Amino acid sequence: HDTDRQETDAELWRAELGTPPYQKSVLGGVPVFFLNSGHGGMMDPVQVQWFNNEAASIPTNQEVLIVCHYPSFCLFATYAGLKRTVATAFAGHQAPVWIISGHNHYFREDFYHNKGTRFIQSQVTSASTKIWNDGNAPGYALLGLQDGRVVSRIFRSIRVGSFQVLPSLASLSFNQLRWAFDRIEYPGEVFHEGFYDRTGRVLSFQAVDMKCHFSHVQNLTWQMNLWRFGGKVREFLISGTMALPTRVAFSATSPNGPWLEVPIPTDAASASDMVYRFLIPAQFLTATILYVNVASDLQWGLARTEIAGWGVAASAESLTGYERWIARRYKTFLLTAETHPSAIPAGSSVSNLELFAFNLAPGTGSNGAAIPPPQIQGLPSQSAVLMDQTNRFQFARRKTSTHPGIACIVEESTDLKNWSSVDPARLTVTSLDSAWEEVRMTEAVANGYFRVRVEKAADPEGGFLPWQNSVAIPAGSSADRNANSIDDLMEYGFNLTPSGGGGRPYDPSRIGDPLGLPAIGACGRLVSRIVYARMRANTAPGVYYILEQSQNQSDWAQVPQAIVTERILKSDASWEQVECLLDDASQPGMYYRVRVELSQPLLQ
């Protein structure tokens, strides 16, 4: 290996060879990187920064050669850190990127493509007949570099008298470069070893720390903050290899248990993908903190369990339509700058929301191209269409059942400046399949321009997150995104209108009077009566209304349930007006307030 796992800066290499542990040269016009892939196929952060800077300076039409110990591109989960770094640095590179390595003790070439780049991973057999090999040992490889290209590749085993000349790239087929967790449909968050801060996540371990994964695992404990995922995750994921007998167990109490053991999946799909999927026990799904433990009674020489990554995933039933869409596309359903509905992905000129609404794939043209089923064409052929007698204005949109929170609005104009909505009666809607429908103008209109506008409609699934994302452009503090001096959670919880200044009015479309906030902020009577409106529990999941009391208006505590008599005065499908009678005769002069609390933070 290039270094020992205890080394911090390739001390043995430097002492014995007197050369840098990594460097770049130019041979035959080809940039050649000699990399230190560490003790587990992972470059250290300083080397990664140097490598990224050097790679960025190489023209995309220039072939590149990389020499390193680990054949990271043909290793799926373990020892794959170098693969992620190189693939990222050369994404979109037009010329081939060649990698030549040892480690696996045999002659082999593997061919991959990723984000427009072709990667050729070569491996060279062992030079010793005393250890495991492919039967060709000892041997070596010869590479011919000329005029900035790799022009020849030859494998030679000394056991045979001939040379194996390898074919040109033109005759070879390339496979899609794959990563662990690729086939997880609804990931919430995944952690590839070597690419995240373990602090507070890996609590303890008995294993060989390879710096990019754990090997020979006897005991390993993780901590996962489930509250980040809003109760949506259902599975715990482990990437690597697990040698039986190994135990996996869950706890929501402490990192020391008590533990609930679950069976290890042994189906073919899990074995081939090197990803083990564990259903989180139902009693732990609503826990704030989840602890997961992997343990084995095997001794060091026999404990062959290797952990190369872990994470959590949701189920289709627990996610909204848009969350399912971004989870498959961006490998997380959390709200980020990349997954936000208004974000425009690379290679597209339209937003995630429009890609989702019109069934488009980014990166295939200025507006994307329709994805299967093929009869669904997505966006109109032009963003503004001058109607003529052929009446060709038509487009495909998701059905209401498959696009919660999305509204597709057809608009018309005579000057391309002033737009108005088209009466739905002028549109013909035809079902295409269970999820999609075609919309077509039913009349010919001369000299008219038409367009389709997509906007976020009322979210039928309710919740604070969609509400917060639609009330205003982020400004001010994180708790007051529209900077009007009213906490966002108060606005949501008490149904205040999204317009107006600091003392915003109540929404008259809701039930009864008084609406929203309590009419009395503080009361000192012996028998207190507080009346306010609140969302019903079925329409405000995760929102708590907590009645509190104080004698000095500084120190507040929840009112004991024993002194509260609660009565619902009126209600509708979403809201209820509640009267709270408080018997505080034993504590005269008490002040009261209603506090709103979100049980789970926003998923961002």
XYZ file of C-alpha atoms in Angstrom:
604
model
C 0.000 0.000 0.000
C 1.106 3.570 -0.505
C 1.127 4.330 3.220
C 0.397 2.698 6.536
C -2.872 3.687 8.199
C -1.006 5.209 11.158
C 1.046 7.526 8.953
C 0.058 11.158 8.585
C 2.284 12.219 5.663
C 3.752 9.098 4.000
C 6.750 9.150 6.343
C 8.146 5.757 5.245
C 7.853 6.620 1.535
C 9.639 9.917 2.020
C 12.403 8.359 4.143
C 13.124 5.396 1.834
C 12.599 6.921 -1.630
C 13.345 10.581 -1.074
C 10.591 11.625 -3.489
C 7.248 13.319 -2.926
C 4.404 10.832 -2.183
C 2.392 12.387 -5.004
C 3.356 14.505 -7.996
C 2.508 15.331 -11.620
C 4.727 14.953 -14.695
C 4.307 15.151 -18.470
C 5.461 12.103 -20.464
C 5.027 11.904 -24.228
C 2.824 14.975 -24.017
C 0.445 13.216 -21.573
C -0.105 14.666 -18.062
C 0.685 11.847 -15.644
C -0.445 11.929 -12.008
C 1.361 9.747 -9.478
C -1.067 9.667 -6.542
C -0.853 8.525 -2.942
C -4.045 6.516 -2.462
C -3.294 5.925 1.192
C -3.991 2.737 3.096
C -7.601 2.411 1.890
C -8.023 4.068 -1.525
C -8.508 7.594 -0.213
C -6.452 10.754 -0.808
C -5.970 13.145 2.082
C -7.632 16.613 1.898
C -4.398 18.483 1.048
C -3.677 16.135 -1.864
C -7.299 16.357 -3.048
C -7.078 20.149 -3.194
C -3.799 19.971 -5.117
C -5.238 17.363 -7.491
C -8.400 19.380 -8.177
C -6.348 22.489 -8.977
C -4.083 20.570 -11.368
C -6.994 18.779 -13.051
C -8.819 22.062 -13.638
C -5.870 23.382 -15.653
C -5.894 20.471 -18.145
C -7.823 21.044 -21.420
C -10.850 18.762 -21.740
C -9.536 17.313 -25.035
C -6.246 16.205 -23.419
C -5.819 12.539 -22.437
C -4.708 11.961 -18.847
C -2.911 9.079 -17.112
C -3.191 8.370 -13.369
C -0.910 5.931 -11.540
C -2.020 4.762 -8.076
C -2.037 1.644 -5.920
C -5.802 1.051 -5.624
C -7.912 0.147 -8.722
C -10.661 2.275 -7.269
C -12.839 2.396 -10.406
C -13.514 -1.334 -10.448
C -14.169 -1.453 -6.690
C -17.818 -0.814 -5.971
C -18.105 0.141 -2.299
C -14.858 -0.345 -0.376
C -11.616 1.408 -1.400
C -13.668 3.668 -3.670
C -12.736 7.092 -2.315
C -10.196 7.835 -5.039
C -12.817 6.975 -7.674
C -15.170 9.643 -6.360
C -12.433 12.288 -6.303
C -11.133 11.535 -9.821
C -14.608 11.214 -11.371
C -15.638 14.544 -9.890
C -12.478 16.354 -10.975
C -12.752 15.120 -14.581
C -16.539 15.276 -15.032
C -17.315 16.306 -18.605
C -13.742 15.625 -19.807
C -13.866 14.850 -23.539
C -10.622 12.841 -23.811
C -10.126 9.468 -22.071
C -8.779 9.315 -18.511
C -6.538 6.288 -17.922
C -5.877 4.769 -14.483
C -3.281 2.038 -13.879
C -3.084 0.251 -10.523
C -1.999 -2.853 -8.639
C -3.502 -4.239 -5.411
C -5.719 -6.995 -6.853
C -2.859 -9.079 -8.288
C -4.123 -9.721 -11.818
C -4.186 -8.360 -15.356
C -7.468 -6.648 -16.177
C -9.042 -3.627 -17.864
C -12.458 -2.167 -16.992
C -14.249 0.560 -18.948
C -16.630 3.132 -17.477
C -18.325 6.358 -18.447
C -19.611 8.997 -16.062
C -21.020 12.456 -16.868
C -19.559 12.411 -20.365
C -16.096 11.114 -19.411
C -14.564 7.731 -20.336
C -12.423 6.102 -17.639
C -10.209 3.079 -18.335
C -9.062 1.215 -15.226
C -6.057 -1.075 -15.786
C -4.716 -3.513 -13.208
C -1.334 -5.192 -13.160
C -0.702 -8.659 -11.769
C 1.428 -9.468 -8.749
C 5.170 -9.946 -9.173
C 5.282 -12.899 -6.764
C 4.161 -16.511 -7.198
C 4.086 -16.997 -3.415
C 0.886 -15.038 -2.807
C -2.617 -14.944 -4.362
C -2.621 -14.041 -8.060
C -4.425 -14.728 -11.348
C -1.935 -17.331 -12.544
C 0.042 -14.885 -14.664
C 2.511 -13.739 -12.046
C 5.039 -12.332 -12.255
C 4.203 -9.739 -14.878
C 4.097 -6.107 -15.860
C 2.366 -3.595 -18.152
C 3.807 -1.376 -20.885
C 2.123 1.890 -21.890
C 3.084 3.840 -25.016
C 2.626 7.621 -24.722
C 3.033 9.755 -27.831
C 1.845 13.191 -28.952
C -0.329 13.635 -25.888
C -2.098 10.265 -26.235
C -1.929 6.749 -24.816
C -1.233 4.945 -28.111
C -0.558 1.391 -26.905
C -1.167 -0.880 -23.917
C 0.582 -4.208 -23.415
C 0.341 -6.826 -20.647
C 3.299 -9.226 -20.240
C 3.494 -12.313 -18.058
C 6.998 -13.709 -17.785
C 5.490 -17.188 -17.657
C 4.581 -16.947 -21.359
C 6.731 -15.947 -24.286
C 4.358 -13.459 -25.916
C 2.947 -10.016 -25.257
C -0.794 -9.292 -24.941
C -1.543 -6.201 -26.996
C -4.789 -4.608 -25.841
C -7.412 -3.345 -28.338
C -8.078 0.298 -29.169
C -10.902 2.170 -27.453
C -12.932 2.298 -30.666
C -13.721 -1.422 -30.324
C -14.637 -1.313 -26.641
C -17.957 -0.726 -24.860
C -18.193 1.318 -21.674
C -20.375 0.663 -18.652
C -22.023 3.312 -16.497
C -19.888 4.077 -13.459
C -21.854 3.043 -10.380
C -21.778 4.047 -6.751
C -23.034 2.480 -3.584
C -26.662 3.465 -2.856
C -27.342 4.143 -6.572
C -30.320 1.801 -6.521
C -31.855 3.245 -3.381
C -34.934 4.986 -4.746
C -35.753 7.421 -1.929
C -32.554 8.227 0.023
C -32.806 10.814 2.763
C -29.112 11.118 3.527
C -26.147 8.824 2.860
C -22.623 8.934 4.186
C -19.746 7.563 2.119
C -16.845 6.800 4.411
C -14.008 9.270 4.062
C -16.323 12.044 2.849
C -17.987 13.205 6.064
C -17.157 14.310 9.576
C -17.622 11.330 11.887
C -17.897 13.512 15.003
C -21.228 12.865 16.693
C -22.150 10.235 14.118
C -19.762 7.330 14.755
C -19.869 6.996 18.530
C -17.507 4.055 19.011
C -15.837 1.306 17.033
C -13.601 -1.746 17.296
C -12.310 -2.090 13.760
C -9.377 -1.300 11.504
C -9.834 2.352 10.540
C -8.888 2.461 6.860
C -9.540 6.230 6.787
C -12.111 5.695 4.047
C -13.965 2.734 5.548
C -13.852 0.370 8.512
C -12.381 -3.116 8.046
C -12.489 -6.191 10.318
C -15.414 -4.711 12.234
C -16.083 -6.283 15.620
C -18.219 -3.484 17.056
C -19.464 -0.208 15.585
C -22.121 2.212 16.861
C -23.706 5.070 14.886
C -25.984 7.886 15.964
C -28.658 9.216 13.583
C -30.778 12.313 14.263
C -34.129 11.079 12.967
C -35.892 14.388 13.664
C -34.096 15.838 10.620
C -36.258 13.699 8.358
C -39.712 14.612 9.642
C -40.734 11.026 10.381
C -40.336 10.079 6.703
C -37.457 7.554 6.816
C -38.193 3.839 6.976
C -34.879 2.092 6.279
C -31.344 2.125 7.643
C -28.702 1.401 4.982
C -25.257 -0.152 5.330
C -22.847 -0.390 2.391
C -20.058 -2.942 2.492
C -19.716 -6.654 3.166
C -21.036 -8.423 6.258
C -19.546 -11.758 7.290
C -21.896 -13.930 9.349
C -22.393 -14.257 12.227
C -22.733 -10.468 12.563
C -25.525 -8.774 14.529
C -27.313 -5.503 13.723
C -29.467 -3.879 16.403
C -31.367 -0.621 17.064
C -31.990 1.481 20.158
C -33.664 4.833 20.880
C -32.494 4.923 24.490
C -28.712 5.259 24.543
C -25.579 4.178 22.646
C -25.367 1.294 25.121
C -28.840 -0.050 24.384
C -31.028 -1.848 25.272
C -30.843 -3.236 21.748
C -33.485 -4.709 19.458
C -31.755 -7.054 17.020
C -32.978 -7.299 13.403
C -32.131 -9.948 10.781
C -29.460 -9.253 8.161
C -30.862 -9.362 4.588
C -29.360 -12.155 2.545
C -31.279 -11.746 -0.723
C -29.347 -11.641 -3.991
C -30.062 -7.984 -4.673
C -28.513 -6.853 -1.393
C -25.476 -9.094 -1.904
C -24.809 -7.911 -5.449
C -25.171 -4.214 -4.635
C -23.206 -4.504 -1.378
C -25.969 -2.453 0.267
C -27.906 -3.958 3.162
C -31.346 -2.486 3.813
C -32.780 -2.758 7.326
C -36.369 -1.804 8.120
C -36.289 0.480 11.158
C -38.536 -1.100 13.822
C -41.889 0.697 14.011
C -41.408 1.761 17.641
C -38.297 3.732 16.655
C -39.694 5.636 13.648
C -40.790 8.610 15.762
C -37.667 8.649 17.951
C -35.569 11.801 18.088
C -32.256 9.923 18.143
C -31.638 6.476 16.681
C -28.635 4.358 17.640
C -27.492 1.482 15.398
C -24.967 -1.144 16.407
C -23.057 -3.710 14.317
C -21.314 -6.380 16.375
C -19.530 -9.691 15.841
C -17.993 -12.307 18.124
C -15.419 -13.176 15.481
C -11.755 -12.543 16.197
C -9.704 -10.049 14.183
C -8.439 -12.548 11.648
C -11.952 -13.871 10.938
C -14.058 -10.714 11.269
C -14.396 -9.838 7.590
C -17.207 -7.309 7.913
C -16.281 -4.077 6.121
C -18.387 -0.907 6.374
C -17.956 1.566 3.493
C -20.994 3.774 4.059
C -24.383 4.120 5.706
C -27.525 6.209 5.627
C -31.323 6.271 5.740
C -34.065 6.037 3.120
C -37.779 6.778 2.969
C -40.687 4.921 1.401
C -42.903 6.185 -1.407
C -45.882 6.345 0.954
C -44.130 8.714 3.355
C -43.089 11.295 0.713
C -44.991 13.823 -1.373
C -44.858 13.573 -5.159
C -42.207 16.262 -5.449
C -40.117 14.730 -2.630
C -40.151 11.372 -4.416
C -39.056 13.102 -7.608
C -36.117 15.000 -6.086
C -35.047 11.962 -4.035
C -34.616 9.904 -7.193
C -32.913 12.764 -9.030
C -30.738 14.340 -6.327
C -30.319 11.410 -3.906
C -32.043 13.224 -1.035
C -35.522 14.475 -0.260
C -34.169 17.186 2.057
C -34.684 20.782 0.972
C -31.379 22.185 -0.330
C -30.300 24.871 -2.770
C -30.079 22.130 -5.410
C -33.461 20.489 -4.714
C -35.482 23.681 -4.216
C -38.457 23.921 -6.620
C -37.145 27.200 -8.056
C -33.582 25.914 -8.625
C -32.499 25.520 -12.258
C -30.278 22.425 -12.697
C -27.229 22.392 -14.932
C -28.068 21.917 -18.589
C -31.578 23.295 -18.286
C -33.197 26.711 -18.545
C -36.277 25.777 -16.541
C -36.703 25.090 -12.843
C -37.053 21.833 -10.929
C -40.734 22.631 -10.519
C -41.246 22.886 -14.287
C -39.150 19.781 -14.950
C -41.339 17.912 -12.460
C -44.609 19.369 -13.725
C -43.886 18.745 -17.415
C -42.065 15.416 -17.113
C -38.757 16.743 -18.450
C -35.192 15.511 -18.105
C -32.487 18.174 -17.571
C -29.321 18.340 -19.617
C -30.930 17.431 -22.945
C -31.423 20.876 -24.457
C -32.362 24.365 -23.395
C -35.616 23.230 -21.820
C -34.985 19.536 -21.334
C -36.652 16.690 -23.197
C -39.664 14.591 -22.309
C -38.928 11.320 -20.545
C -41.016 8.115 -20.845
C -43.804 7.433 -21.560
C -42.933 8.661 -25.078
C -46.387 9.952 -26.016
C -46.106 12.613 -23.323
C -44.410 15.644 -24.837
C -44.195 17.879 -21.778
C -43.835 21.598 -22.537
C -45.459 23.251 -25.556
C -43.100 23.373 -28.527
C -42.688 27.122 -27.992
C -42.984 29.203 -24.861
C -45.261 31.621 -26.776
C -47.304 30.396 -29.723
C -49.046 32.588 -32.315
C -52.321 30.763 -32.894
C -53.561 30.134 -36.411
C -56.375 28.088 -37.923
C -54.445 24.857 -37.412
C -55.020 25.219 -33.672
C -51.824 23.448 -32.605
C -51.467 24.710 -29.046
C -51.247 21.650 -26.802
C -49.138 20.279 -23.958
C -48.990 17.461 -21.407
C -49.346 17.924 -17.673
C -49.543 15.738 -14.611
C -52.991 14.783 -13.417
C -54.171 16.280 -10.163
C -53.704 12.935 -8.423
C -50.003 12.834 -9.299
C -48.948 16.460 -8.776
C -50.088 17.633 -5.336
C -49.360 21.308 -4.891
C -48.799 22.066 -8.604
C -51.072 24.244 -10.740
C -50.638 24.504 -14.562
C -52.324 27.697 -15.782
C -52.928 28.454 -19.478
C -52.634 32.175 -20.230
C -53.190 34.315 -23.339
C -51.984 37.674 -24.566
C -52.196 39.888 -27.633
C -48.922 41.756 -27.019
C -46.694 39.291 -25.067
C -46.745 41.750 -22.145
C -50.171 41.562 -20.569
C -51.350 38.054 -19.765
C -54.685 36.702 -18.524
C -55.899 33.229 -17.619
C -57.771 31.213 -20.229
C -61.231 30.014 -19.258
C -60.900 26.234 -18.601
C -64.041 25.742 -20.714
C -61.947 26.610 -23.775
C -59.600 23.680 -23.130
C -60.011 20.023 -24.006
C -58.347 17.605 -21.571
C -57.616 14.036 -22.704
C -56.219 11.306 -20.471
C -52.894 9.837 -21.662
C -52.255 7.319 -18.898
C -52.773 6.961 -15.161
C -50.507 9.916 -14.379
C -50.615 12.271 -17.362
C -53.137 14.144 -19.500
C -53.014 16.228 -22.685
C -54.416 19.777 -22.797
C -55.461 21.291 -26.141
C -57.161 24.514 -27.173
C -60.652 23.738 -28.470
C -60.996 26.833 -30.634
C -58.932 28.657 -33.223
C -57.968 32.171 -32.144
C -56.309 34.527 -34.612
C -53.381 36.706 -33.467
C -53.307 35.332 -29.976
C -50.271 34.261 -27.953
C -50.494 31.499 -25.381
C -48.275 30.131 -22.627
C -48.427 27.750 -19.683
C -47.445 28.976 -16.232
C -46.673 26.593 -13.358
C -47.120 27.700 -9.780
C -47.325 26.124 -6.369
C -50.930 25.474 -5.396
C -52.330 24.735 -1.962
C -50.642 21.635 -0.586
C -53.333 19.042 0.109
C -51.027 17.239 2.503
C -50.725 20.297 4.743
C -47.712 21.156 6.863
C -45.538 24.090 7.797
C -42.750 23.437 5.280
C -44.787 24.045 2.097
C -46.464 27.027 3.765
C -43.153 28.614 4.729
C -41.695 28.153 1.266
C -44.617 29.960 -0.346
C -45.289 32.927 1.948
C -42.357 35.158 1.020
C -38.897 35.522 -0.434
C -36.415 34.687 2.352
C -35.340 37.800 4.216
C -34.547 38.825 7.756
C -34.045 36.121 10.368
C -34.531 32.417 9.775
C -37.718 32.544 11.851
C -39.149 35.577 10.015
C -38.473 34.999 6.346
C -40.667 37.840 5.133
C -39.160 40.280 7.687
C -42.428 41.620 9.075
C -41.576 41.154 12.780
C -43.986 38.211 13.077
C -42.517 34.761 13.668
C -43.316 32.494 10.716
C -44.540 29.698 12.940
C -46.967 32.111 14.630
C -48.251 33.178 11.216
C -48.774 29.578 10.186
C -50.137 28.298 13.477
C -52.645 31.138 13.920
C -53.594 31.565 10.265
C -52.473 35.163 9.792
C -52.695 36.617 6.308
C -49.436 36.910 4.338
C -49.833 40.616 3.645
C -49.704 43.777 5.688
C -47.260 45.249 8.149
C -46.195 44.344 11.647
C -49.645 43.820 13.173
C -51.071 41.718 10.381
C -54.849 41.075 10.436
C -56.500 37.724 10.868
C -57.694 35.870 7.814
C -61.440 36.474 7.448
C -61.871 33.310 5.401
C -61.441 31.203 8.529
C -63.937 30.329 11.207
C -65.636 32.538 13.767
C -64.641 35.588 15.742
C -62.215 36.078 17.361
C -59.846 34.350 14.952
C -56.211 33.415 15.231
C -54.338 34.702 18.281
C -55.841 34.765 21.800
C -57.824 37.920 22.490
C -56.141 38.299 25.879
C -52.352 38.214 26.040
C -52.164 38.254 29.865
C -54.901 38.036 32.480
C -54.886 38.342 36.266
C -58.438 37.277 37.105
C -59.143 34.425 39.526
C -60.941 32.438 36.828
C -59.316 33.081 33.446
C -60.965 32.529 30.100
C -58.847 32.439 26.975
C -60.374 31.913 23.543
C -58.347 31.390 20.401
C -58.400 29.541 17.079
C -55.975 26.746 16.259
C -55.427 24.262 13.481
C -57.001 20.883 14.070
C -54.490 18.138 14.742
C -55.227 16.363 11.459
C -54.340 19.489 9.432
C -51.285 20.627 11.408
C -49.118 17.535 11.931
C -46.209 18.365 14.196
C -47.577 21.736 15.391
C -48.232 22.031 19.116
C -50.244 24.746 20.898
C -49.019 24.964 24.473
C -50.787 26.993 27.180
C -48.251 28.527 29.574
C -48.411 30.574 32.774
C -46.146 33.017 34.569
C -46.207 35.298 37.605
C -43.622 37.749 36.255
C -43.990 37.417 32.447
C -40.348 36.295 32.291
C -40.369 32.731 33.599
C -42.974 30.582 31.847
C -44.117 27.021 32.460
C -46.802 24.827 30.954
C -50.162 25.114 32.702
C -51.000 21.913 34.630
C -53.705 20.039 32.790
C -55.629 19.591 36.060
C -56.603 23.279 36.222
C -57.639 23.596 32.540
C -61.154 22.991 31.240
C -61.130 23.025 27.463
C -64.194 23.347 25.221
C -64.482 23.546 21.430
C -66.825 26.419 20.538
C -66.917 25.919 16.768
C -64.922 24.208 14.053
C -64.631 23.405 10.366
C -62.591 20.833 8.458
C -59.268 22.511 9.286
C -59.755 24.863 12.235
C -61.323 24.926 15.654
C -62.082 27.694 18.125
C -61.184 26.618 21.631
C -62.192 28.085 24.994
C -59.834 27.485 27.925
C -61.237 28.015 31.430
C -58.435 28.210 33.975
C -59.068 27.706 37.682
C -56.178 29.617 39.243
C -57.821 30.619 42.522
C -54.808 29.260 44.383
C -52.456 31.505 42.407
C -54.039 34.930 41.844
C -52.387 37.347 39.456
C -51.159 34.637 37.090
C -50.434 35.577 33.476
C -51.126 33.277 30.531
C -50.001 32.884 26.948
C -50.263 30.366 24.113
C -46.962 29.190 22.631
C -46.686 27.422 19.259
C -44.018 24.761 18.861
C -42.910 22.723 15.865
C -42.230 19.165 16.944
C -39.757 18.586 14.113
C -37.441 21.101 12.416
C -37.821 21.851 8.743
C -36.302 19.262 6.463
C -33.439 21.457 5.295
